[in-house]
């Protein structure tokens, strides 16, 4: 509570009281380990993007300077890919069940106009992820899988003798197309995270406000609230 005062002849007299806004409720969304896994994956994807683009076109060859030159970039790029595959596999194991499509996703997708115009009141109640987020998850799962497999085919230092030139050419084409699509998806993913205010906090601090959770993922918020009430009741009965 904030007290406003009127100072006259050295004494302070309260004029009026202004009540402060109620304390903001924060809801846990990601654990510390999940956030570290996410940021490692994001950093590896960024390094792969920069090194891949540097080899993709002469116009971006200057990016090889980040990695110590052309030969160093060529040598380290595949290892970034292996590390990304491992890091993303851990993310996949943690979140795949939460990203299984359901009827709510169909209803949400049918109202994409309301999504774009922020008419959340017209949207169905959602679990932890919406159809767009699930699309990013499954899209990246497929694309990273394609890039990993095709990357092994064109990794001549270790696998040259296992495939023929024609196979390598097709693998390089598929690898490049998958990379371009994956980069485009990530750009949209980042934009959406910035556009929906309050989303970035989840991957920085691990929490979101109760208002954000209720507005964007109401079903998930209700599940969390219900779980907390149930645990609270159990604790009381235990005592």
PDB file of N, CA and C in Angstrom, residues 69-110:
ATOM      1  N   UNK A  69      38.026 -20.246 -41.297  1.00  0.00           N
ATOM      2  CA  UNK A  69      38.325 -20.446 -42.704  1.00  0.00           C
ATOM      3  C   UNK A  69      37.498 -21.543 -43.349  1.00  0.00           C
ATOM      4  N   UNK A  70      37.634 -21.672 -44.675  1.00  0.00           N
ATOM      5  CA  UNK A  70      36.812 -22.598 -45.441  1.00  0.00           C
ATOM      6  C   UNK A  70      36.993 -24.048 -45.044  1.00  0.00           C
ATOM      7  N   UNK A  71      38.248 -24.509 -44.939  1.00  0.00           N
ATOM      8  CA  UNK A  71      38.509 -25.903 -44.607  1.00  0.00           C
ATOM      9  C   UNK A  71      38.029 -26.240 -43.195  1.00  0.00           C
ATOM     10  N   UNK A  72      38.243 -25.327 -42.274  1.00  0.00           N
ATOM     11  CA  UNK A  72      37.793 -25.555 -40.892  1.00  0.00           C
ATOM     12  C   UNK A  72      36.275 -25.624 -40.828  1.00  0.00           C
ATOM     13  N   UNK A  73      35.617 -24.763 -41.596  1.00  0.00           N
ATOM     14  CA  UNK A  73      34.153 -24.758 -41.628  1.00  0.00           C
ATOM     15  C   UNK A  73      33.631 -26.084 -42.170  1.00  0.00           C
ATOM     16  N   UNK A  74      34.248 -26.556 -43.245  1.00  0.00           N
ATOM     17  CA  UNK A  74      33.836 -27.822 -43.850  1.00  0.00           C
ATOM     18  C   UNK A  74      34.031 -28.986 -42.884  1.00  0.00           C
ATOM     19  N   UNK A  75      35.087 -28.929 -42.093  1.00  0.00           N
ATOM     20  CA  UNK A  75      35.385 -30.014 -41.165  1.00  0.00           C
ATOM     21  C   UNK A  75      34.461 -30.014 -39.953  1.00  0.00           C
ATOM     22  N   UNK A  76      34.124 -28.822 -39.455  1.00  0.00           N
ATOM     23  CA  UNK A  76      33.369 -28.747 -38.207  1.00  0.00           C
ATOM     24  C   UNK A  76      31.853 -28.820 -38.412  1.00  0.00           C
ATOM     25  N   UNK A  77      31.379 -28.447 -39.606  1.00  0.00           N
ATOM     26  CA  UNK A  77      29.944 -28.430 -39.873  1.00  0.00           C
ATOM     27  C   UNK A  77      29.265 -29.783 -39.583  1.00  0.00           C
ATOM     28  N   UNK A  78      29.805 -30.900 -40.055  1.00  0.00           N
ATOM     29  CA  UNK A  78      29.149 -32.184 -39.767  1.00  0.00           C
ATOM     30  C   UNK A  78      29.092 -32.517 -38.278  1.00  0.00           C
ATOM     31  N   UNK A  79      30.120 -32.108 -37.538  1.00  0.00           N
ATOM     32  CA  UNK A  79      30.121 -32.392 -36.102  1.00  0.00           C
ATOM     33  C   UNK A  79      29.062 -31.572 -35.375  1.00  0.00           C
ATOM     34  N   UNK A  80      28.834 -30.344 -35.844  1.00  0.00           N
ATOM     35  CA  UNK A  80      27.703 -29.571 -35.323  1.00  0.00           C
ATOM     36  C   UNK A  80      26.401 -30.345 -35.561  1.00  0.00           C
ATOM     37  N   UNK A  81      26.298 -30.968 -36.727  1.00  0.00           N
ATOM     38  CA  UNK A  81      25.102 -31.736 -37.072  1.00  0.00           C
ATOM     39  C   UNK A  81      24.887 -32.914 -36.148  1.00  0.00           C
ATOM     40  N   UNK A  82      25.955 -33.622 -35.829  1.00  0.00           N
ATOM     41  CA  UNK A  82      25.854 -34.760 -34.906  1.00  0.00           C
ATOM     42  C   UNK A  82      25.411 -34.279 -33.522  1.00  0.00           C
ATOM     43  N   UNK A  83      26.021 -33.189 -33.068  1.00  0.00           N
ATOM     44  CA  UNK A  83      25.661 -32.642 -31.759  1.00  0.00           C
ATOM     45  C   UNK A  83      24.203 -32.187 -31.729  1.00  0.00           C
ATOM     46  N   UNK A  84      23.753 -31.559 -32.823  1.00  0.00           N
ATOM     47  CA  UNK A  84      22.354 -31.132 -32.900  1.00  0.00           C
ATOM     48  C   UNK A  84      21.413 -32.324 -32.850  1.00  0.00           C
ATOM     49  N   UNK A  85      21.744 -33.378 -33.574  1.00  0.00           N
ATOM     50  CA  UNK A  85      20.892 -34.566 -33.585  1.00  0.00           C
ATOM     51  C   UNK A  85      20.745 -35.142 -32.188  1.00  0.00           C
ATOM     52  N   UNK A  86      21.827 -35.182 -31.430  1.00  0.00           N
ATOM     53  CA  UNK A  86      21.782 -35.704 -30.058  1.00  0.00           C
ATOM     54  C   UNK A  86      20.955 -34.789 -29.154  1.00  0.00           C
ATOM     55  N   UNK A  87      21.214 -33.481 -29.237  1.00  0.00           N
ATOM     56  CA  UNK A  87      20.503 -32.516 -28.398  1.00  0.00           C
ATOM     57  C   UNK A  87      19.015 -32.506 -28.705  1.00  0.00           C
ATOM     58  N   UNK A  88      18.669 -32.530 -30.001  1.00  0.00           N
ATOM     59  CA  UNK A  88      17.254 -32.514 -30.374  1.00  0.00           C
ATOM     60  C   UNK A  88      16.581 -33.823 -29.989  1.00  0.00           C
ATOM     61  N   UNK A  89      17.307 -34.936 -30.045  1.00  0.00           N
ATOM     62  CA  UNK A  89      16.742 -36.220 -29.639  1.00  0.00           C
ATOM     63  C   UNK A  89      16.311 -36.182 -28.171  1.00  0.00           C
ATOM     64  N   UNK A  90      17.092 -35.506 -27.346  1.00  0.00           N
ATOM     65  CA  UNK A  90      16.728 -35.367 -25.932  1.00  0.00           C
ATOM     66  C   UNK A  90      15.466 -34.527 -25.783  1.00  0.00           C
ATOM     67  N   UNK A  91      15.373 -33.442 -26.569  1.00  0.00           N
ATOM     68  CA  UNK A  91      14.152 -32.631 -26.564  1.00  0.00           C
ATOM     69  C   UNK A  91      12.956 -33.453 -27.018  1.00  0.00           C
ATOM     70  N   UNK A  92      13.158 -34.243 -28.045  1.00  0.00           N
ATOM     71  CA  UNK A  92      12.077 -35.074 -28.581  1.00  0.00           C
ATOM     72  C   UNK A  92      11.557 -36.025 -27.514  1.00  0.00           C
ATOM     73  N   UNK A  93      12.442 -36.681 -26.804  1.00  0.00           N
ATOM     74  CA  UNK A  93      12.032 -37.633 -25.778  1.00  0.00           C
ATOM     75  C   UNK A  93      11.268 -36.951 -24.649  1.00  0.00           C
ATOM     76  N   UNK A  94      11.602 -35.701 -24.380  1.00  0.00           N
ATOM     77  CA  UNK A  94      10.930 -34.973 -23.306  1.00  0.00           C
ATOM     78  C   UNK A  94       9.531 -34.495 -23.702  1.00  0.00           C
ATOM     79  N   UNK A  95       9.342 -34.143 -24.979  1.00  0.00           N
ATOM     80  CA  UNK A  95       8.134 -33.412 -25.339  1.00  0.00           C
ATOM     81  C   UNK A  95       7.225 -34.079 -26.373  1.00  0.00           C
ATOM     82  N   UNK A  96       7.568 -35.239 -26.907  1.00  0.00           N
ATOM     83  CA  UNK A  96       6.782 -35.768 -28.012  1.00  0.00           C
ATOM     84  C   UNK A  96       5.343 -36.079 -27.608  1.00  0.00           C
ATOM     85  N   UNK A  97       5.124 -36.565 -26.391  1.00  0.00           N
ATOM     86  CA  UNK A  97       3.764 -36.904 -25.967  1.00  0.00           C
ATOM     87  C   UNK A  97       2.882 -35.665 -25.897  1.00  0.00           C
ATOM     88  N   UNK A  98       3.468 -34.538 -25.483  1.00  0.00           N
ATOM     89  CA  UNK A  98       2.705 -33.297 -25.375  1.00  0.00           C
ATOM     90  C   UNK A  98       2.384 -32.695 -26.738  1.00  0.00           C
ATOM     91  N   UNK A  99       3.040 -33.179 -27.786  1.00  0.00           N
ATOM     92  CA  UNK A  99       2.845 -32.628 -29.124  1.00  0.00           C
ATOM     93  C   UNK A  99       2.022 -33.528 -30.036  1.00  0.00           C
ATOM     94  N   UNK A 100       1.386 -34.538 -29.472  1.00  0.00           N
ATOM     95  CA  UNK A 100       0.511 -35.386 -30.270  1.00  0.00           C
ATOM     96  C   UNK A 100      -0.742 -34.579 -30.647  1.00  0.00           C
ATOM     97  N   UNK A 101      -1.072 -34.479 -31.932  1.00  0.00           N
ATOM     98  CA  UNK A 101      -2.246 -33.695 -32.358  1.00  0.00           C
ATOM     99  C   UNK A 101      -3.543 -34.272 -31.796  1.00  0.00           C
ATOM    100  N   UNK A 102      -4.515 -33.384 -31.565  1.00  0.00           N
ATOM    101  CA  UNK A 102      -5.825 -33.806 -31.086  1.00  0.00           C
ATOM    102  C   UNK A 102      -6.905 -32.901 -31.698  1.00  0.00           C
ATOM    103  N   UNK A 103      -8.133 -33.111 -31.298  1.00  0.00           N
ATOM    104  CA  UNK A 103      -9.252 -32.374 -31.892  1.00  0.00           C
ATOM    105  C   UNK A 103      -9.183 -30.871 -31.600  1.00  0.00           C
ATOM    106  N   UNK A 104      -8.562 -30.502 -30.479  1.00  0.00           N
ATOM    107  CA  UNK A 104      -8.417 -29.078 -30.168  1.00  0.00           C
ATOM    108  C   UNK A 104      -7.561 -28.375 -31.218  1.00  0.00           C
ATOM    109  N   UNK A 105      -6.570 -29.085 -31.734  1.00  0.00           N
ATOM    110  CA  UNK A 105      -5.696 -28.502 -32.751  1.00  0.00           C
ATOM    111  C   UNK A 105      -6.450 -28.227 -34.047  1.00  0.00           C
ATOM    112  N   UNK A 106      -7.391 -29.121 -34.366  1.00  0.00           N
ATOM    113  CA  UNK A 106      -8.206 -28.915 -35.569  1.00  0.00           C
ATOM    114  C   UNK A 106      -9.070 -27.671 -35.403  1.00  0.00           C
ATOM    115  N   UNK A 107      -9.703 -27.556 -34.233  1.00  0.00           N
ATOM    116  CA  UNK A 107     -10.559 -26.397 -33.962  1.00  0.00           C
ATOM    117  C   UNK A 107      -9.745 -25.105 -33.964  1.00  0.00           C
ATOM    118  N   UNK A 108      -8.543 -25.153 -33.393  1.00  0.00           N
ATOM    119  CA  UNK A 108      -7.665 -23.976 -33.362  1.00  0.00           C
ATOM    120  C   UNK A 108      -7.254 -23.571 -34.774  1.00  0.00           C
ATOM    121  N   UNK A 109      -6.918 -24.555 -35.601  1.00  0.00           N
ATOM    122  CA  UNK A 109      -6.487 -24.281 -36.971  1.00  0.00           C
ATOM    123  C   UNK A 109      -7.607 -23.691 -37.813  1.00  0.00           C
ATOM    124  N   UNK A 110      -8.847 -24.091 -37.527  1.00  0.00           N
ATOM    125  CA  UNK A 110      -9.994 -23.565 -38.261  1.00  0.00           C
ATOM    126  C   UNK A 110     -10.252 -22.094 -37.943  1.00  0.00           C
TER     127      UNK A 110
END
